[in-house]
Amino acid sequence: MAEFTPDQIEDFKEAFGLFDRVGDSQVAYNQVADIMRALGQNPTNKAVNKVLGDPSADDLANKRVNFDGFLPMLKEIEAQPKGTVDDYVEGLRVFDKEGNGTVMGAELRIVLATLGEKMTEAEIEALMSGQEDENGTVHYEAFVKHILSV
Amino acid sequence: MGCGIGKSELRLKKCDKAIRAALLIQRWYRQYVARLEMRRRCTWNIFQSIEYAGEQDQIKLYNFFRFLMDHFTPASSERNLISHIFRKNEICRDTEWERYFCYKSIEVSASCTGPHLTFPMTFSGVSKLVEAFKHKQQLHARYVLQLLGETWRLLRILPNISHISACHSKPITICGDLHGHLEDLLLIFYKNGLPSCEKPYVFNGDFVDRGKNSLEILLILFGFLLVYPNHVHLNRGNHEDHIVNLRYGFTKEVLGKYRVHGKTVLKLLQKIFSWLPLATVIDSRVLIVHGGISDTTDLDVIARVDRHKYVSALRPPEAHTLNSRSRETGAPAAGRRRVCSLTYQDSPRARMHQLPRRSLHDAPAASQPNWSVEEELKRRRRLAGFDQTYGPLKTPDSVCESESGGTTGKDVDEWKQIVDVLWSDPMPQNGCIPNEVRGGGCYWGPDVTEEVLARHELQLLIRSHECKQDGYEFCHNRRVLTIFSASNYYEVGSNRGAYIRMGPDLVPHIIQYQASRTCRELTLRQSVGWTERSALRALREKLFVHKSDLISAFREFDPDNSGLISLMHWAGATERILNLGLPWRVLRPQLVSSTERGMVDYQQWIRELSITEPKLEISDNSIMETMYKNHSNLETIFRIIDTDNSGLISFQEFCQTWKLLSSHLKTEISDKAIADLARSIDFNKDGSIDINEFMEAFRLVDVSAHTAGPGRGAGAADLLHAGQPGQFGCDLFP
């Protein structure tokens, strides 16, 4: 399992506190995925549910966890492979029919809405806005840089 | 993009790849959004903490003045400088006041380019006013006084609590804080229509301060009130208060726009503010107040008070200071902050609140007539053992004591009802505790909401008072709704504004908006970035003005003088000095350019923070720092001293201001330092100093950033400048 330095743990602890909206030094199960993402991880929702012990919808909304319970979950996620720039570019190349470094925006939108952990129309719109040129194509290397640069 | 099952291995492989690609993009997108949200939340915390710290400062300053008033002889010149703000409120000798406020002698010259009003006000008259203000015209002082005079007369006959009803064809529109943002009011009118018999409105306080069109907003709202007194309802906010206005820009705005009659306008507004109703109730089911409630809120009491007795909500009945009870509870404020800090629960500040309060009750009551300010204060400080705060004269629990002139428990109770309603904020935890962050009112919990609503047979509480990212926010199981109508409040793109439309079903429908074309065209990421840069700039300025204190604090953790301290000590010391309750570790990558093996080179960091170029050369550095640190306090004191509201003070008054400030801060500022300072300033021919010029000369200028870009309106209490993108790093996390 990954090891964090004491400084990193203090950083995480403080960030964790930012998400506590109730004041009991805990966060809801359904916030855990976002906190991990804010702390530099990028797990799938499925992976997070796994470390949470496959909670029910009710659990997700009502159960809470404190920092000491959260940290081992974070470690588990940290140990899982992330994804490099190349992985993303390779992944998008799947949709590059002409092999010229572009994909059709429309196709990408359908993929994101129907495959994997589906995104909502609003999410897709926010992601894609400004990425398609006048022909509706996306130059995906630039696209990947855009997503990774936050 | 179908996935044919079993058609061919190649096809399956491609499908699999597609799913994995999708998952990858989705994961990363969700991380992008979470990180943006984190940054936005931090930025929000920064702005809000600075804002509330300013309010707390104001109350501390006011308490300090009360202390002076109560402890110093009438002959003391310092006391005389400020005594006028404590002048007893005369019982309304209205006829005399009417003569004082008479507009009739004011001539409107033929060359006047502003709108001409006729009275009584009509709908077309107000519409004309709205149009004129849209085109940046100014209303002549005569008409201002006339309109305000009519308003005052009307308000005097209105009850403390307006009871209204939502009828089927006329849903009620409810707006929150406007804070001088005329463009937001115009946007609401554009989207929703002007007030009329068919379109009733409730405006929930805080019309003035911070923005630069506070007066125009007031005139428009009062205009509509005069035309439709049964369909336009105004609630008083905590900023409808002349003491608060001294600090937050409204006083300055009025005096700037009306050089001859500004003082009269302000005096009349003082009366008008005190006569504003305190609450509105819709169909006996929905309560609308500016701030909120406390566990003792009782609408029957509120309905009965003589509301105009409370010219300033900060000014209690005799012998009590705001939040005097709060210093008894000893509860750490850390948990009440927006940021629930898990790392500072043992901070010195938290511990300080648990120290036993030393009461000045035991000190001899009479002060010696011939002692100077400094001597008196030194004596008291010695007796009190260097108490951190200026406490109340009597033991705070003796509510029923009536020492000086007729203070009763009932007066205090009434006053508390009003302060609670104007200043309180909701909190997630159960209970009701003093609001130490702002310095007035309470923090109240969901249990208090349930109890108070049930007691009054109400179903919903609508309040304002707190800026919200989306312009509104529900809390306490949707029993409390916060509505805030000033978009871009902290900075362009910082938040949307919103208003409520409510029909007879009493279900709130919320409409959001954001003024200004530019920010609507920004992507979420761009607007988060812009706002974040502005917040960080404000924060860096605060850090910079505290650099001496910071270095002393850091040195405590660096006995070997290596120049390095650990991250933990850096964060702890910074919080101790700035006292803003911010997540310093999370902010660290944005504030500190590099760390070595988990250590911060604090000397270098402080050097990096040096962003200013003072416009004046002063040899004494400590007085400079005091000036920057206490920019708002200083301005407030100047404006209080400037009794004729001329904008000018004499050299002697200037020196006395410094004496007052140094007493308040308990720092020593030598006479020589003050004289040096005065010498470096431009005096007018008659030996007086222009307040605005002086404050302008000591405004921090960030020379490291370009300053073109959207900025805040005049009258901002904090030293905020908006700068161009790109100066400091974008990423919160490396």
mmCIF file of N, CA and C in Angstrom, chain B residues 327-424:
data_model
loop_
_atom_site.group_PDB
_atom_site.id
_atom_site.type_symbol
_atom_site.label_atom_id
_atom_site.label_comp_id
_atom_site.label_asym_id
_atom_site.label_seq_id
_atom_site.Cartn_x
_atom_site.Cartn_y
_atom_site.Cartn_z
ATOM 1 N N ARG B 327 -18.100 36.648 25.821
ATOM 2 C CA ARG B 327 -16.778 36.391 26.355
ATOM 3 C C ARG B 327 -16.842 35.533 27.591
ATOM 4 N N GLU B 328 -18.016 35.262 28.063
ATOM 5 C CA GLU B 328 -18.130 34.387 29.216
ATOM 6 C C GLU B 328 -18.180 32.930 28.827
ATOM 7 N N THR B 329 -18.700 32.663 27.651
ATOM 8 C CA THR B 329 -18.939 31.260 27.312
ATOM 9 C C THR B 329 -17.655 30.488 27.079
ATOM 10 N N GLY B 330 -16.633 31.169 26.604
ATOM 11 C CA GLY B 330 -15.352 30.490 26.468
ATOM 12 C C GLY B 330 -15.307 29.419 25.409
ATOM 13 N N ALA B 331 -16.311 29.352 24.558
ATOM 14 C CA ALA B 331 -16.267 28.294 23.547
ATOM 15 C C ALA B 331 -15.353 28.722 22.409
ATOM 16 N N PRO B 332 -14.523 27.830 21.943
ATOM 17 C CA PRO B 332 -13.625 28.209 20.838
ATOM 18 C C PRO B 332 -14.434 28.510 19.585
ATOM 19 N N ALA B 333 -13.991 29.493 18.868
ATOM 20 C CA ALA B 333 -14.734 29.882 17.676
ATOM 21 C C ALA B 333 -14.414 28.989 16.485
ATOM 22 N N ALA B 334 -13.404 28.151 16.633
ATOM 23 C CA ALA B 334 -12.944 27.384 15.472
ATOM 24 C C ALA B 334 -14.079 26.623 14.809
ATOM 25 N N GLY B 335 -14.926 26.005 15.599
ATOM 26 C CA GLY B 335 -15.962 25.183 15.001
ATOM 27 C C GLY B 335 -17.052 25.988 14.341
ATOM 28 N N ARG B 336 -17.121 27.298 14.633
ATOM 29 C CA ARG B 336 -18.198 28.069 14.030
ATOM 30 C C ARG B 336 -17.789 28.647 12.706
ATOM 31 N N ARG B 337 -16.531 28.546 12.396
ATOM 32 C CA ARG B 337 -16.075 29.126 11.148
ATOM 33 C C ARG B 337 -16.584 28.321 9.974
ATOM 34 N N ARG B 338 -16.550 28.925 8.820
ATOM 35 C CA ARG B 338 -16.948 28.219 7.620
ATOM 36 C C ARG B 338 -16.082 26.992 7.421
ATOM 37 N N VAL B 339 -14.818 27.127 7.734
ATOM 38 C CA VAL B 339 -13.912 25.993 7.620
ATOM 39 C C VAL B 339 -13.856 25.304 8.957
ATOM 40 N N CYS B 340 -14.278 24.054 8.975
ATOM 41 C CA CYS B 340 -14.182 23.336 10.242
ATOM 42 C C CYS B 340 -12.774 22.805 10.334
ATOM 43 N N SER B 341 -11.922 23.521 11.048
ATOM 44 C CA SER B 341 -10.513 23.151 11.021
ATOM 45 C C SER B 341 -10.238 21.973 11.931
ATOM 46 N N LEU B 342 -9.677 20.933 11.335
ATOM 47 C CA LEU B 342 -9.314 19.789 12.149
ATOM 48 C C LEU B 342 -7.898 19.927 12.684
ATOM 49 N N THR B 343 -7.186 20.945 12.162
ATOM 50 C CA THR B 343 -5.795 21.022 12.556
ATOM 51 C C THR B 343 -5.537 22.117 13.572
ATOM 52 N N TYR B 344 -6.528 22.980 13.840
ATOM 53 C CA TYR B 344 -6.257 24.068 14.771
ATOM 54 C C TYR B 344 -7.080 24.006 16.024
ATOM 55 N N GLN B 345 -7.602 22.852 16.342
ATOM 56 C CA GLN B 345 -8.490 22.855 17.487
ATOM 57 C C GLN B 345 -7.780 23.189 18.774
ATOM 58 N N ASP B 346 -6.461 23.018 18.758
ATOM 59 C CA ASP B 346 -5.751 23.382 19.975
ATOM 60 C C ASP B 346 -5.003 24.684 19.827
ATOM 61 N N SER B 347 -5.440 25.524 18.896
ATOM 62 C CA SER B 347 -4.717 26.768 18.653
ATOM 63 C C SER B 347 -4.805 27.656 19.880
ATOM 64 N N PRO B 348 -3.817 28.508 20.021
ATOM 65 C CA PRO B 348 -3.794 29.428 21.161
ATOM 66 C C PRO B 348 -5.044 30.288 21.214
ATOM 67 N N ARG B 349 -5.559 30.645 20.033
ATOM 68 C CA ARG B 349 -6.727 31.498 20.026
ATOM 69 C C ARG B 349 -7.911 30.799 20.674
ATOM 70 N N ALA B 350 -8.027 29.508 20.351
ATOM 71 C CA ALA B 350 -9.135 28.763 20.940
ATOM 72 C C ALA B 350 -8.965 28.723 22.450
ATOM 73 N N ARG B 351 -7.721 28.510 22.865
ATOM 74 C CA ARG B 351 -7.485 28.433 24.305
ATOM 75 C C ARG B 351 -7.790 29.755 24.979
ATOM 76 N N MET B 352 -7.479 30.833 24.296
ATOM 77 C CA MET B 352 -7.649 32.147 24.896
ATOM 78 C C MET B 352 -9.075 32.389 25.331
ATOM 79 N N HIS B 353 -9.998 31.872 24.567
ATOM 80 C CA HIS B 353 -11.396 32.086 24.918
ATOM 81 C C HIS B 353 -11.781 31.380 26.193
ATOM 82 N N GLN B 354 -10.944 30.426 26.598
ATOM 83 C CA GLN B 354 -11.276 29.712 27.808
ATOM 84 C C GLN B 354 -10.649 30.337 29.040
ATOM 85 N N LEU B 355 -9.872 31.421 28.857
ATOM 86 C CA LEU B 355 -9.272 32.077 30.008
ATOM 87 C C LEU B 355 -10.375 32.718 30.841
ATOM 88 N N PRO B 356 -10.185 32.731 32.126
ATOM 89 C CA PRO B 356 -11.210 33.372 32.959
ATOM 90 C C PRO B 356 -11.239 34.854 32.658
ATOM 91 N N ARG B 357 -12.402 35.407 32.580
ATOM 92 C CA ARG B 357 -12.511 36.824 32.257
ATOM 93 C C ARG B 357 -12.233 37.624 33.493
ATOM 94 N N ARG B 358 -11.379 38.611 33.337
ATOM 95 C CA ARG B 358 -11.143 39.492 34.453
ATOM 96 C C ARG B 358 -12.078 40.670 34.294
ATOM 97 N N SER B 359 -12.777 40.963 35.314
ATOM 98 C CA SER B 359 -13.767 42.020 35.190
ATOM 99 C C SER B 359 -13.202 43.341 35.653
ATOM 100 N N LEU B 360 -13.572 44.386 34.950
ATOM 101 C CA LEU B 360 -13.175 45.724 35.366
ATOM 102 C C LEU B 360 -14.082 46.215 36.477
ATOM 103 N N HIS B 361 -14.988 45.340 36.850
ATOM 104 C CA HIS B 361 -15.966 45.665 37.876
ATOM 105 C C HIS B 361 -15.288 46.099 39.167
ATOM 106 N N ASP B 362 -14.129 45.522 39.447
ATOM 107 C CA ASP B 362 -13.462 45.805 40.708
ATOM 108 C C ASP B 362 -12.654 47.085 40.696
ATOM 109 N N ALA B 363 -12.491 47.679 39.545
ATOM 110 C CA ALA B 363 -11.690 48.898 39.484
ATOM 111 C C ALA B 363 -12.504 50.062 40.026
ATOM 112 N N PRO B 364 -11.789 51.034 40.584
ATOM 113 C CA PRO B 364 -12.515 52.206 41.097
ATOM 114 C C PRO B 364 -13.294 52.866 39.967
ATOM 115 N N ALA B 365 -14.498 53.237 40.279
ATOM 116 C CA ALA B 365 -15.367 53.692 39.201
ATOM 117 C C ALA B 365 -14.972 55.048 38.642
ATOM 118 N N ALA B 366 -14.644 55.966 39.513
ATOM 119 C CA ALA B 366 -14.409 57.333 39.024
ATOM 120 C C ALA B 366 -13.040 57.470 38.390
ATOM 121 N N SER B 367 -12.963 58.208 37.353
ATOM 122 C CA SER B 367 -11.654 58.460 36.725
ATOM 123 C C SER B 367 -11.171 59.839 37.149
ATOM 124 N N GLN B 368 -9.866 59.954 37.212
ATOM 125 C CA GLN B 368 -9.273 61.221 37.655
ATOM 126 C C GLN B 368 -9.349 62.266 36.558
ATOM 127 N N PRO B 369 -9.835 63.438 36.877
ATOM 128 C CA PRO B 369 -10.042 64.449 35.836
ATOM 129 C C PRO B 369 -8.764 64.887 35.128
ATOM 130 N N ASN B 370 -7.633 64.829 35.807
ATOM 131 C CA ASN B 370 -6.458 65.423 35.177
ATOM 132 C C ASN B 370 -5.576 64.415 34.466
ATOM 133 N N TRP B 371 -5.980 63.166 34.462
ATOM 134 C CA TRP B 371 -5.137 62.171 33.805
ATOM 135 C C TRP B 371 -5.323 62.210 32.304
ATOM 136 N N SER B 372 -4.266 61.903 31.591
ATOM 137 C CA SER B 372 -4.358 61.863 30.133
ATOM 138 C C SER B 372 -4.881 60.491 29.696
ATOM 139 N N VAL B 373 -5.141 60.410 28.434
ATOM 140 C CA VAL B 373 -5.628 59.145 27.852
ATOM 141 C C VAL B 373 -4.703 57.999 28.179
ATOM 142 N N GLU B 374 -3.423 58.236 27.906
ATOM 143 C CA GLU B 374 -2.469 57.126 28.071
ATOM 144 C C GLU B 374 -2.405 56.674 29.517
ATOM 145 N N GLU B 375 -2.359 57.651 30.410
ATOM 146 C CA GLU B 375 -2.232 57.283 31.815
ATOM 147 C C GLU B 375 -3.434 56.502 32.285
ATOM 148 N N GLU B 376 -4.574 56.972 31.903
ATOM 149 C CA GLU B 376 -5.807 56.301 32.307
ATOM 150 C C GLU B 376 -5.833 54.869 31.824
ATOM 151 N N LEU B 377 -5.486 54.707 30.549
ATOM 152 C CA LEU B 377 -5.521 53.366 29.974
ATOM 153 C C LEU B 377 -4.488 52.469 30.618
ATOM 154 N N LYS B 378 -3.311 53.034 30.873
ATOM 155 C CA LYS B 378 -2.261 52.205 31.489
ATOM 156 C C LYS B 378 -2.739 51.730 32.846
ATOM 157 N N ARG B 379 -3.351 52.610 33.578
ATOM 158 C CA ARG B 379 -3.809 52.262 34.916
ATOM 159 C C ARG B 379 -4.825 51.132 34.836
ATOM 160 N N ARG B 380 -5.738 51.292 33.913
ATOM 161 C CA ARG B 380 -6.791 50.280 33.801
ATOM 162 C C ARG B 380 -6.238 48.959 33.350
ATOM 163 N N ARG B 381 -5.297 49.061 32.417
ATOM 164 C CA ARG B 381 -4.710 47.817 31.934
ATOM 165 C C ARG B 381 -3.993 47.093 33.043
ATOM 166 N N ARG B 382 -3.303 47.857 33.868
ATOM 167 C CA ARG B 382 -2.585 47.226 34.994
ATOM 168 C C ARG B 382 -3.574 46.530 35.902
ATOM 169 N N LEU B 383 -4.630 47.238 36.228
ATOM 170 C CA LEU B 383 -5.615 46.682 37.150
ATOM 171 C C LEU B 383 -6.256 45.429 36.578
ATOM 172 N N ALA B 384 -6.495 45.503 35.294
ATOM 173 C CA ALA B 384 -7.197 44.380 34.665
ATOM 174 C C ALA B 384 -6.255 43.266 34.270
ATOM 175 N N GLY B 385 -4.964 43.477 34.394
ATOM 176 C CA GLY B 385 -4.039 42.418 34.031
ATOM 177 C C GLY B 385 -3.941 42.204 32.544
ATOM 178 N N PHE B 386 -3.928 43.299 31.786
ATOM 179 C CA PHE B 386 -3.768 43.204 30.334
ATOM 180 C C PHE B 386 -4.829 42.305 29.712
ATOM 181 N N ASP B 387 -6.041 42.693 29.920
ATOM 182 C CA ASP B 387 -7.133 41.958 29.332
ATOM 183 C C ASP B 387 -7.149 42.157 27.822
ATOM 184 N N GLN B 388 -7.480 41.114 27.096
ATOM 185 C CA GLN B 388 -7.458 41.195 25.636
ATOM 186 C C GLN B 388 -8.555 42.109 25.090
ATOM 187 N N THR B 389 -9.720 42.045 25.735
ATOM 188 C CA THR B 389 -10.828 42.811 25.184
ATOM 189 C C THR B 389 -11.315 43.823 26.189
ATOM 190 N N TYR B 390 -11.928 44.848 25.690
ATOM 191 C CA TYR B 390 -12.532 45.822 26.589
ATOM 192 C C TYR B 390 -13.876 45.290 27.022
ATOM 193 N N GLY B 391 -13.976 44.963 28.267
ATOM 194 C CA GLY B 391 -15.203 44.295 28.698
ATOM 195 C C GLY B 391 -16.248 45.263 29.166
ATOM 196 N N PRO B 392 -17.357 44.758 29.563
ATOM 197 C CA PRO B 392 -18.443 45.616 30.039
ATOM 198 C C PRO B 392 -18.097 46.163 31.418
ATOM 199 N N LEU B 393 -18.768 47.207 31.783
ATOM 200 C CA LEU B 393 -18.502 47.840 33.074
ATOM 201 C C LEU B 393 -18.926 46.961 34.219
ATOM 202 N N LYS B 394 -20.169 46.464 34.062
ATOM 203 C CA LYS B 394 -20.689 45.645 35.157
ATOM 204 C C LYS B 394 -20.547 44.186 34.800
ATOM 205 N N THR B 395 -20.785 43.329 35.787
ATOM 206 C CA THR B 395 -20.771 41.901 35.487
ATOM 207 C C THR B 395 -21.848 41.629 34.458
ATOM 208 N N PRO B 396 -21.488 40.965 33.407
ATOM 209 C CA PRO B 396 -22.421 40.809 32.289
ATOM 210 C C PRO B 396 -23.730 40.142 32.650
ATOM 211 N N ASP B 397 -23.731 39.340 33.689
ATOM 212 C CA ASP B 397 -24.960 38.626 33.970
ATOM 213 C C ASP B 397 -25.993 39.489 34.670
ATOM 214 N N SER B 398 -25.578 40.637 35.131
ATOM 215 C CA SER B 398 -26.529 41.451 35.900
ATOM 216 C C SER B 398 -27.393 42.263 34.953
ATOM 217 N N VAL B 399 -28.207 41.538 34.238
ATOM 218 C CA VAL B 399 -29.037 42.179 33.220
ATOM 219 C C VAL B 399 -30.013 43.172 33.833
ATOM 220 N N CYS B 400 -30.425 42.913 35.059
ATOM 221 C CA CYS B 400 -31.464 43.752 35.624
ATOM 222 C C CYS B 400 -30.928 44.951 36.376
ATOM 223 N N GLU B 401 -29.621 45.082 36.448
ATOM 224 C CA GLU B 401 -29.064 46.261 37.112
ATOM 225 C C GLU B 401 -29.434 47.502 36.339
ATOM 226 N N SER B 402 -29.821 48.512 37.038
ATOM 227 C CA SER B 402 -30.061 49.755 36.311
ATOM 228 C C SER B 402 -29.270 50.863 36.975
ATOM 229 N N GLU B 403 -28.044 51.025 36.504
ATOM 230 C CA GLU B 403 -27.183 52.048 37.059
ATOM 231 C C GLU B 403 -27.534 53.398 36.482
ATOM 232 N N SER B 404 -26.999 53.599 35.294
ATOM 233 C CA SER B 404 -27.172 54.926 34.712
ATOM 234 C C SER B 404 -28.475 55.048 33.962
ATOM 235 N N GLY B 405 -29.233 55.952 34.371
ATOM 236 C CA GLY B 405 -30.432 56.403 33.644
ATOM 237 C C GLY B 405 -31.359 55.361 33.065
ATOM 238 N N GLY B 406 -32.015 54.626 33.874
ATOM 239 C CA GLY B 406 -33.204 53.919 33.405
ATOM 240 C C GLY B 406 -32.995 52.738 32.474
ATOM 241 N N THR B 407 -31.854 52.098 32.511
ATOM 242 C CA THR B 407 -31.725 50.867 31.730
ATOM 243 C C THR B 407 -32.464 49.763 32.439
ATOM 244 N N THR B 408 -33.316 49.097 31.716
ATOM 245 C CA THR B 408 -34.007 47.998 32.362
ATOM 246 C C THR B 408 -33.683 46.709 31.633
ATOM 247 N N GLY B 409 -34.012 45.629 32.294
ATOM 248 C CA GLY B 409 -33.838 44.330 31.658
ATOM 249 C C GLY B 409 -34.649 44.260 30.386
ATOM 250 N N LYS B 410 -35.780 44.929 30.414
ATOM 251 C CA LYS B 410 -36.658 44.912 29.246
ATOM 252 C C LYS B 410 -35.987 45.585 28.054
ATOM 253 N N ASP B 411 -35.301 46.699 28.305
ATOM 254 C CA ASP B 411 -34.606 47.395 27.216
ATOM 255 C C ASP B 411 -33.569 46.485 26.579
ATOM 256 N N VAL B 412 -32.820 45.816 27.458
ATOM 257 C CA VAL B 412 -31.763 44.946 26.951
ATOM 258 C C VAL B 412 -32.367 43.813 26.149
ATOM 259 N N ASP B 413 -33.460 43.277 26.651
ATOM 260 C CA ASP B 413 -34.115 42.179 25.954
ATOM 261 C C ASP B 413 -34.590 42.624 24.576
ATOM 262 N N GLU B 414 -35.193 43.796 24.511
ATOM 263 C CA GLU B 414 -35.669 44.329 23.235
ATOM 264 C C GLU B 414 -34.513 44.528 22.280
ATOM 265 N N TRP B 415 -33.451 45.116 22.817
ATOM 266 C CA TRP B 415 -32.290 45.366 21.971
ATOM 267 C C TRP B 415 -31.744 44.063 21.406
ATOM 268 N N LYS B 416 -31.652 43.051 22.256
ATOM 269 C CA LYS B 416 -31.137 41.759 21.806
ATOM 270 C C LYS B 416 -32.036 41.164 20.717
ATOM 271 N N GLN B 417 -33.339 41.322 20.860
ATOM 272 C CA GLN B 417 -34.247 40.810 19.829
ATOM 273 C C GLN B 417 -33.905 41.429 18.483
ATOM 274 N N ILE B 418 -33.662 42.732 18.483
ATOM 275 C CA ILE B 418 -33.374 43.424 17.230
ATOM 276 C C ILE B 418 -32.018 43.004 16.665
ATOM 277 N N VAL B 419 -31.008 42.983 17.518
ATOM 278 C CA VAL B 419 -29.678 42.598 17.031
ATOM 279 C C VAL B 419 -29.706 41.183 16.453
ATOM 280 N N ASP B 420 -30.373 40.274 17.159
ATOM 281 C CA ASP B 420 -30.440 38.882 16.686
ATOM 282 C C ASP B 420 -31.072 38.815 15.310
ATOM 283 N N VAL B 421 -32.127 39.555 15.117
ATOM 284 C CA VAL B 421 -32.867 39.500 13.857
ATOM 285 C C VAL B 421 -32.063 40.105 12.706
ATOM 286 N N LEU B 422 -31.163 41.041 13.011
ATOM 287 C CA LEU B 422 -30.396 41.700 11.961
ATOM 288 C C LEU B 422 -29.026 41.073 11.701
ATOM 289 N N TRP B 423 -28.468 40.340 12.680
ATOM 290 C CA TRP B 423 -27.074 39.925 12.545
ATOM 291 C C TRP B 423 -26.833 38.417 12.558
ATOM 292 N N SER B 424 -27.847 37.609 12.893
ATOM 293 C CA SER B 424 -27.565 36.186 13.121
ATOM 294 C C SER B 424 -27.348 35.389 11.842
#
